[in-house]
Amino acid sequence: MNLRRDVFQAIADPTRRSILMLVATQSMTAGAIASNFDTARPTVSKHLQILTECELLKPEQNGREIIYHLNPNKMKEIADFIEPFRKMWDDRFNKLEDIMKKYQTKK
């Protein structure tokens, strides 16, 4: 059974989100990533595999090591999907703020 990895399922996991945050600041090897977690290295490797299959991370072979880089294009796809929701909530909070300001001036 060959399941297609879904980006949103991948980022739903807090460990994978933490990995993305780490790699966003600098590219890292699997060992360097694993050293930031209190889990077994094979567990971190599975998370890296999922993130790579979703194309959120790009692996680069460098001799014997694999260096993981964040894929900004895939992250932009996520941001583009979320943007309308962010705008909707910003609009709602702005309306609430206006109502609260009017309420405060009536006091």
CSV table of C-alpha atoms in Angstrom, one decimal:
chain,number,residue,atom,x,y,z
A,1,MET,CA,0.0,0.0,0.0
A,2,ASN,CA,1.6,3.3,-1.1
A,3,LEU,CA,0.2,6.2,0.8
A,4,ARG,CA,0.8,9.7,-0.4
A,5,ARG,CA,2.2,12.0,2.3
A,6,ASP,CA,0.2,15.0,3.0
A,7,VAL,CA,1.9,18.3,4.0
A,8,PHE,CA,-0.7,19.2,6.5
A,9,GLN,CA,-0.5,15.8,8.2
A,10,ALA,CA,3.2,16.2,8.3
A,11,ILE,CA,3.1,19.6,10.0
A,12,ALA,CA,0.4,18.4,12.4
A,13,ASP,CA,3.1,16.6,14.4
A,14,PRO,CA,4.9,18.8,17.0
A,15,THR,CA,8.2,17.0,16.6
A,16,ARG,CA,8.1,17.6,12.8
A,17,ARG,CA,7.2,21.3,13.4
A,18,SER,CA,10.2,21.5,15.7
A,19,ILE,CA,12.5,20.0,13.1
A,20,LEU,CA,11.3,22.5,10.5
A,21,MET,CA,12.0,25.3,13.0
A,22,LEU,CA,15.5,24.0,13.5
A,23,VAL,CA,16.3,23.6,9.8
A,24,ALA,CA,14.8,26.9,9.0
A,25,THR,CA,17.6,28.7,10.8
A,26,GLN,CA,20.4,26.5,9.4
A,27,SER,CA,20.8,23.3,7.3
A,28,MET,CA,21.6,20.3,9.4
A,29,THR,CA,22.6,16.7,9.3
A,30,ALA,CA,20.3,14.0,10.7
A,31,GLY,CA,22.6,13.6,13.7
A,32,ALA,CA,22.6,17.3,14.5
A,33,ILE,CA,18.8,17.3,14.3
A,34,ALA,CA,18.4,14.2,16.4
A,35,SER,CA,20.7,15.7,19.1
A,36,ASN,CA,17.9,18.3,19.8
A,37,PHE,CA,15.4,15.6,20.8
A,38,ASP,CA,15.0,13.1,23.6
A,39,THR,CA,13.9,10.4,21.2
A,40,ALA,CA,15.7,7.5,19.5
A,41,ARG,CA,17.5,8.5,16.3
A,42,PRO,CA,15.4,6.1,14.2
A,43,THR,CA,12.3,8.0,15.3
A,44,VAL,CA,13.9,11.3,14.2
A,45,SER,CA,14.9,9.6,10.9
A,46,LYS,CA,11.3,8.6,10.3
A,47,HIS,CA,10.2,12.2,10.9
A,48,LEU,CA,12.9,13.3,8.4
A,49,GLN,CA,11.7,10.8,5.9
A,50,ILE,CA,8.1,12.1,6.1
A,51,LEU,CA,9.2,15.7,5.8
A,52,THR,CA,11.3,14.8,2.8
A,53,GLU,CA,8.5,12.8,1.1
A,54,CYS,CA,6.3,15.9,1.5
A,55,GLU,CA,9.1,18.0,0.0
A,56,LEU,CA,9.2,20.3,3.1
A,57,LEU,CA,12.9,19.3,3.5
A,58,LYS,CA,15.4,18.8,0.7
A,59,PRO,CA,18.2,16.3,1.4
A,60,GLU,CA,21.6,17.0,-0.1
A,61,GLN,CA,24.3,14.3,-0.2
A,62,ASN,CA,27.6,15.7,1.0
A,63,GLY,CA,30.1,12.8,1.1
A,64,ARG,CA,28.8,10.3,3.7
A,65,GLU,CA,26.4,12.8,5.3
A,66,ILE,CA,23.0,14.0,4.2
A,67,ILE,CA,22.3,17.6,4.9
A,68,TYR,CA,18.7,18.7,5.2
A,69,HIS,CA,17.6,22.1,3.9
A,70,LEU,CA,14.2,23.7,4.3
A,71,ASN,CA,12.2,23.9,1.0
A,72,PRO,CA,10.9,27.5,1.0
A,73,ASN,CA,8.7,26.9,-2.0
A,74,LYS,CA,6.7,24.2,-0.2
A,75,MET,CA,6.5,26.3,2.9
A,76,LYS,CA,5.1,29.1,0.7
A,77,GLU,CA,2.4,26.8,-0.5
A,78,ILE,CA,1.3,26.2,3.1
A,79,ALA,CA,1.5,30.0,3.8
A,80,ASP,CA,-0.6,30.7,0.7
A,81,PHE,CA,-3.3,28.2,1.9
A,82,ILE,CA,-3.4,29.7,5.4
A,83,GLU,CA,-3.4,33.4,4.3
A,84,PRO,CA,-7.2,33.7,3.7
A,85,PHE,CA,-7.9,32.3,7.1
A,86,ARG,CA,-5.4,34.7,8.7
A,87,LYS,CA,-7.0,37.6,6.9
A,88,MET,CA,-10.5,36.5,8.0
A,89,TRP,CA,-9.4,36.4,11.7
A,90,ASP,CA,-7.6,39.7,11.4
A,91,ASP,CA,-10.8,41.3,10.0
A,92,ARG,CA,-12.8,39.8,12.9
A,93,PHE,CA,-10.4,40.9,15.5
A,94,ASN,CA,-10.3,44.4,14.0
A,95,LYS,CA,-14.1,44.6,14.2
A,96,LEU,CA,-14.0,43.4,17.8
A,97,GLU,CA,-11.4,46.0,18.6
A,98,ASP,CA,-13.6,48.8,17.0
A,99,ILE,CA,-16.6,47.6,19.1
A,100,MET,CA,-14.5,47.6,22.3
A,101,LYS,CA,-13.2,51.1,21.6
A,102,LYS,CA,-16.8,52.4,21.2
A,103,TYR,CA,-17.8,50.6,24.4
A,104,GLN,CA,-14.9,52.2,26.3
A,105,THR,CA,-15.7,55.7,25.1
A,106,LYS,CA,-19.3,55.3,26.4
A,107,LYS,CA,-18.1,54.7,29.9
